[in-house]
Coordinates of C-alpha atoms in Angstrom, one line a residue:
X1360 CA 0.0 0.0 0.0
X1361 CA 1.0 3.7 -0.2
X1362 CA 1.0 6.7 2.0
X1363 CA -1.0 9.7 0.8
X1364 CA -0.2 13.3 1.5
X1365 CA -2.6 16.1 0.4
X1366 CA -1.6 19.6 1.4
X1367 CA -0.6 19.9 5.0
X1368 CA -2.4 16.7 6.2
X1369 CA -1.3 13.1 5.9
X1370 CA -3.6 10.1 5.6
X1371 CA -1.8 6.8 6.0
X1372 CA -3.3 3.7 4.5
X1373 CA -3.1 0.5 6.4
X1374 CA 0.3 -1.1 6.0
X1375 CA 1.6 1.9 4.2
X1376 CA 5.3 2.1 3.9
X1377 CA 6.7 1.6 0.4
X1378 CA 5.2 4.5 -1.7
X1379 CA 4.3 8.0 -0.6
X1380 CA 1.8 10.2 -2.5
X1381 CA 1.7 14.0 -2.4
X1382 CA -0.5 16.3 -4.4
X1383 CA 0.0 20.0 -5.3
X1384 CA -1.9 22.0 -8.0
X1385 CA -2.6 19.0 -10.3
X1386 CA 0.8 17.5 -9.8
X1387 CA 0.9 14.0 -8.1
X1388 CA 4.3 13.0 -6.7
X1389 CA 4.8 9.3 -6.1
X1390 CA 7.9 8.6 -3.9
X1391 CA 9.5 5.2 -3.6
X1392 CA 10.0 5.1 0.1
X1393 CA 12.5 2.2 0.7
X1394 CA 15.6 4.4 0.4
X1395 CA 17.4 2.3 3.0
X1396 CA 17.5 -0.5 0.3
X1397 CA 17.7 1.7 -2.9
X1398 CA 14.0 1.3 -3.5
X1399 CA 13.9 -2.3 -4.9
X1400 CA 10.9 -3.2 -7.1
X1401 CA 9.7 -5.9 -4.8
X1402 CA 6.2 -7.4 -5.4
X1403 CA 5.0 -5.1 -2.6
X1404 CA 6.5 -2.0 -4.2
X1405 CA 5.1 -3.0 -7.6
X1406 CA 1.6 -3.5 -6.1
X1407 CA 1.7 -0.2 -4.4
X1408 CA 2.8 1.6 -7.5
X1409 CA 0.1 -0.1 -9.5
X1410 CA -2.6 0.8 -7.0
X1411 CA -1.5 4.5 -7.0
X1412 CA -1.4 4.7 -10.9
X1413 CA -4.8 3.0 -11.2
X1414 CA -6.3 5.6 -8.9
X1415 CA -4.5 8.5 -10.7
X1416 CA -5.8 7.3 -14.1
X1417 CA -9.4 8.1 -13.0
X1418 CA -8.5 11.2 -10.9
X1419 CA -9.7 14.3 -12.9
X1420 CA -7.7 16.6 -10.7
X1421 CA -4.4 14.8 -11.5
X1422 CA -2.7 16.4 -14.5
X1423 CA 1.0 15.3 -14.2
X1424 CA 2.8 12.5 -12.2
X1425 CA 6.3 12.8 -10.8
X1426 CA 7.9 9.6 -9.9
X1427 CA 10.7 10.1 -7.4
X1428 CA 12.5 8.1 -4.7
X1429 CA 14.1 8.5 -1.3
X1430 CA 17.6 7.7 -0.1
X1431 CA 20.9 7.6 -2.0
X1432 CA 19.5 6.3 -5.3
X1433 CA 16.4 6.1 -7.4
X1434 CA 15.8 2.3 -7.8
X1435 CA 18.3 -0.6 -7.9
X1436 CA 15.8 -2.9 -9.7
X1437 CA 14.1 -6.1 -8.5
X1438 CA 14.6 -7.3 -4.9
X1439 CA 17.3 -9.8 -5.3
X1440 CA 16.9 -11.4 -1.9
X1441 CA 13.1 -11.9 -2.6
X1442 CA 13.8 -13.4 -6.0
X1443 CA 16.5 -15.7 -4.7
X1444 CA 14.0 -16.9 -2.0
X1445 CA 11.8 -18.1 -4.9
X1446 CA 14.4 -19.5 -7.2
X1447 CA 12.6 -22.9 -7.5
X1448 CA 9.0 -21.4 -7.9
X1449 CA 8.4 -20.7 -11.5
X1450 CA 4.8 -19.6 -10.8
X1451 CA 6.0 -17.0 -8.3
X1452 CA 8.6 -15.7 -10.8
X1453 CA 6.1 -15.6 -13.7
X1454 CA 3.7 -13.6 -11.4
X1455 CA 6.5 -11.2 -10.5
X1456 CA 7.2 -10.4 -14.1
X1457 CA 3.5 -10.4 -15.1
X1458 CA 2.9 -7.7 -12.4
X1459 CA 6.0 -5.7 -13.3
X1460 CA 5.2 -5.8 -17.0
X1461 CA 1.7 -4.5 -16.3
X1462 CA 3.2 -1.7 -14.3
X1463 CA 5.5 -0.7 -17.0
X1464 CA 2.8 -0.7 -19.7
X1465 CA 0.5 1.1 -17.3
X1466 CA 3.0 4.1 -17.3
X1467 CA 2.5 4.5 -21.1
X1468 CA -1.3 4.1 -20.9
X1469 CA -1.9 6.4 -18.0
X1470 CA -3.8 9.5 -19.3
X1471 CA -1.4 11.9 -17.5
X1472 CA 2.3 12.4 -18.4
X1473 CA 4.8 10.7 -16.1
X1474 CA 8.1 12.4 -15.2
X1475 CA 10.9 10.4 -13.6
X1476 CA 13.0 12.4 -11.0
X1477 CA 16.2 10.4 -11.0
X1478 CA 19.0 10.8 -8.5
X1479 CA 21.8 8.3 -7.7
X1480 CA 21.6 4.9 -9.3
X1481 CA 18.8 3.6 -11.6
X1482 CA 19.8 0.0 -12.5
X1483 CA 18.1 -3.1 -14.0
X1484 CA 14.4 -2.7 -13.5
X1485 CA 15.1 0.8 -12.0
X1486 CA 16.6 1.8 -15.3
X1487 CA 13.6 0.2 -17.1
X1488 CA 11.3 2.3 -14.8
X1489 CA 13.0 5.5 -16.1
X1490 CA 12.8 4.4 -19.6
X1491 CA 9.0 3.8 -19.5
X1492 CA 8.3 7.2 -18.0
X1493 CA 7.2 9.8 -20.6
X1494 CA 10.0 12.2 -19.6
X1495 CA 13.0 11.9 -17.2
X1496 CA 15.1 14.5 -15.5
X1497 CA 18.3 13.3 -13.8
X1498 CA 20.7 14.8 -11.4
X1499 CA 24.3 15.0 -12.7
X1500 CA 25.1 12.4 -10.0
X1501 CA 22.7 9.8 -11.5
X1502 CA 24.1 6.6 -12.9
X1503 CA 22.3 4.0 -15.1
X1504 CA 23.1 0.4 -15.8
X1505 CA 21.6 -2.9 -16.9
X1506 CA 23.9 -5.2 -14.8
X1507 CA 22.0 -8.4 -14.7
X1508 CA 24.8 -10.2 -16.7
X1509 CA 27.1 -9.7 -13.8
X1510 CA 24.9 -11.9 -11.6
X1511 CA 23.9 -14.5 -14.2
X1512 CA 20.5 -13.0 -15.2
X1513 CA 20.3 -11.2 -18.5
X1514 CA 18.2 -8.0 -18.2
X1515 CA 15.6 -9.1 -20.8
X1516 CA 12.6 -7.3 -19.4
X1517 CA 14.5 -4.0 -18.7
X1518 CA 15.8 -4.2 -22.2
X1519 CA 12.3 -3.8 -23.7
X1520 CA 11.9 -0.3 -22.4
X1521 CA 15.5 0.8 -22.6
X1522 CA 16.0 -0.3 -26.1
X1523 CA 13.0 1.6 -27.2
X1524 CA 14.6 4.7 -25.6
X1525 CA 18.2 4.5 -26.6
X1526 CA 18.2 2.2 -29.7
X1527 CA 19.6 -1.3 -30.3
X1528 CA 23.4 -0.9 -30.2
X1529 CA 23.4 1.2 -27.1
X1530 CA 21.0 -1.0 -25.2
X1531 CA 23.1 -4.1 -26.2
X1532 CA 26.2 -2.4 -24.9
X1533 CA 24.5 -1.9 -21.5
X1534 CA 23.1 -5.5 -21.6
X1535 CA 26.3 -7.2 -22.7
X1536 CA 28.8 -5.5 -20.4
X1537 CA 26.7 -4.5 -17.4
X1538 CA 28.8 -1.3 -17.3
X1539 CA 27.1 1.8 -15.9
X1540 CA 26.7 5.1 -17.8
X1541 CA 26.7 8.5 -16.2
X1542 CA 24.0 11.1 -16.5
X1543 CA 25.7 13.0 -19.3
X1544 CA 25.8 9.8 -21.4
X1545 CA 22.2 9.0 -20.6
X1546 CA 21.3 12.4 -21.9
X1547 CA 23.2 11.9 -25.1
X1548 CA 21.7 8.5 -25.7
X1549 CA 18.1 9.7 -25.1
X1550 CA 17.4 7.8 -21.9
X1551 CA 16.7 11.1 -20.1
X1552 CA 15.5 14.6 -21.2
X1553 CA 17.6 16.8 -18.9
X1554 CA 20.5 16.7 -16.6
X1555 CA 21.0 19.3 -13.9
X1556 CA 23.0 19.8 -10.7
X1557 CA 21.6 17.7 -7.9
X1558 CA 20.5 20.8 -5.9
X1559 CA 18.5 21.9 -8.9
X1560 CA 16.7 18.7 -9.6
X1561 CA 13.4 19.5 -7.9
X1562 CA 13.1 22.9 -9.5
X1563 CA 13.8 21.5 -13.0
X1564 CA 11.2 18.7 -12.6
X1565 CA 8.7 21.3 -11.3
X1566 CA 9.4 23.6 -14.3
X1567 CA 8.7 20.7 -16.7
X1568 CA 5.6 19.7 -14.9
X1569 CA 4.2 23.2 -14.9
X1570 CA 5.0 23.5 -18.6
X1571 CA 2.7 20.6 -19.2
X1572 CA 0.0 22.0 -16.8
X1573 CA 0.0 25.1 -18.9
X1574 CA -1.2 23.1 -21.9
X1575 CA -4.7 21.6 -22.6
X1576 CA -5.4 18.6 -20.4
X1577 CA -7.5 16.7 -23.1
X1578 CA -5.0 17.5 -25.8
X1579 CA -2.2 16.1 -23.7
X1580 CA -4.2 13.0 -22.8
X1581 CA -5.2 12.3 -26.4
X1582 CA -1.7 13.0 -27.7
X1583 CA -0.1 10.7 -25.3
X1584 CA -2.5 7.9 -26.0
X1585 CA -2.1 8.4 -29.7
X1586 CA 1.8 8.5 -29.5
X1587 CA 2.1 5.1 -27.7
X1588 CA -0.6 3.5 -29.9
X1589 CA 1.4 4.1 -33.0
X1590 CA 4.9 3.7 -31.5
X1591 CA 4.7 0.7 -29.2
X1592 CA 2.2 -1.7 -30.8
X1593 CA 4.4 -4.9 -30.1
X1594 CA 5.0 -3.9 -26.4
X1595 CA 2.9 -6.6 -24.7
X1596 CA 4.3 -9.3 -26.8
X1597 CA 7.8 -8.2 -26.3
X1598 CA 7.3 -8.2 -22.5
X1599 CA 5.7 -11.6 -22.6
X1600 CA 8.7 -13.0 -24.4
X1601 CA 11.2 -11.3 -22.2
X1602 CA 9.5 -12.4 -19.0
X1603 CA 9.6 -16.0 -20.1
X1604 CA 13.4 -15.6 -20.8
X1605 CA 13.9 -14.1 -17.2
X1606 CA 12.0 -17.0 -15.7
X1607 CA 14.4 -19.3 -17.5
X1608 CA 17.4 -17.4 -16.4
X1609 CA 16.3 -17.4 -12.7
X1610 CA 15.7 -21.1 -12.7
X1611 CA 19.2 -21.9 -13.8
X1612 CA 22.2 -22.6 -11.5
X1613 CA 24.2 -19.5 -12.6
X1614 CA 21.4 -17.2 -11.4
X1615 CA 21.4 -18.9 -8.0
X1616 CA 25.1 -18.6 -7.8
X1617 CA 25.2 -15.0 -9.1
X1618 CA 22.6 -13.7 -6.6
X1619 CA 24.2 -15.6 -3.7
X1620 CA 27.6 -14.1 -4.6
X1621 CA 26.0 -10.6 -4.9
X1622 CA 24.2 -10.9 -1.5
X1623 CA 27.4 -12.4 0.0
X1624 CA 29.6 -9.7 -1.4
X1625 CA 32.0 -12.2 -3.2
X1626 CA 32.9 -13.0 -6.7
X1627 CA 30.6 -15.6 -8.3
X1628 CA 31.8 -19.0 -9.3
X1629 CA 29.6 -19.8 -12.4
X1630 CA 28.4 -23.4 -12.4
X1631 CA 28.1 -23.4 -16.2
X1632 CA 31.8 -22.6 -16.5
X1633 CA 32.9 -25.8 -14.6

């Protein structure tokens, strides 16, 4: 569930902790609130974000959505400890990716534009989250990566959104090497729209949001819907294929070893390499 803040008062929903909601002048800000763990996209986090987006979709007062995060980074991707605990449960893994895929597609189908406010790291599914927002503003300290290959799980589902943002060759560089890129490179590649000093991040996001607010709401809604209808027709099929690939990865010995090594802060010893 999520925490909702409207003006000076706060209404906490039962079990709230992973997402915080604030509303000001038509701008709804959703903040990932697990900064102590780099805001992992656990199933609880995905469910909370999905619930908030579903509510925003039918909220006539909501004109723009800002997706932000607490702590030292934006989002480090899926919760590896949670995933490792379900290595032998294909049904659980498939449900995770089905839910995450739905969330990512929802971002493009939401009537309101979504702006990612990115600080620190945005890796794996966190990078995917940035790529699926309509716009993204990054602090100059932000870093982006698709590092799944480092732990034995190719970032197949994150690649669906990232490849659509940066193109095939650049996406494959991220996927095949797992090497992070800085904010300036992300801007050059088209993953984000603007890069500013960290202390100017909120002001830049607000400026962009208010520029959208100054336009016709129905025109923005119809324009966004039309844009994605013509641009991303194969998106559902692509995500289904990628999710199946990730389930296969996570069921293999290399993923178990890679995640265990990551969580244990040691170098992996790949079973497939003998």
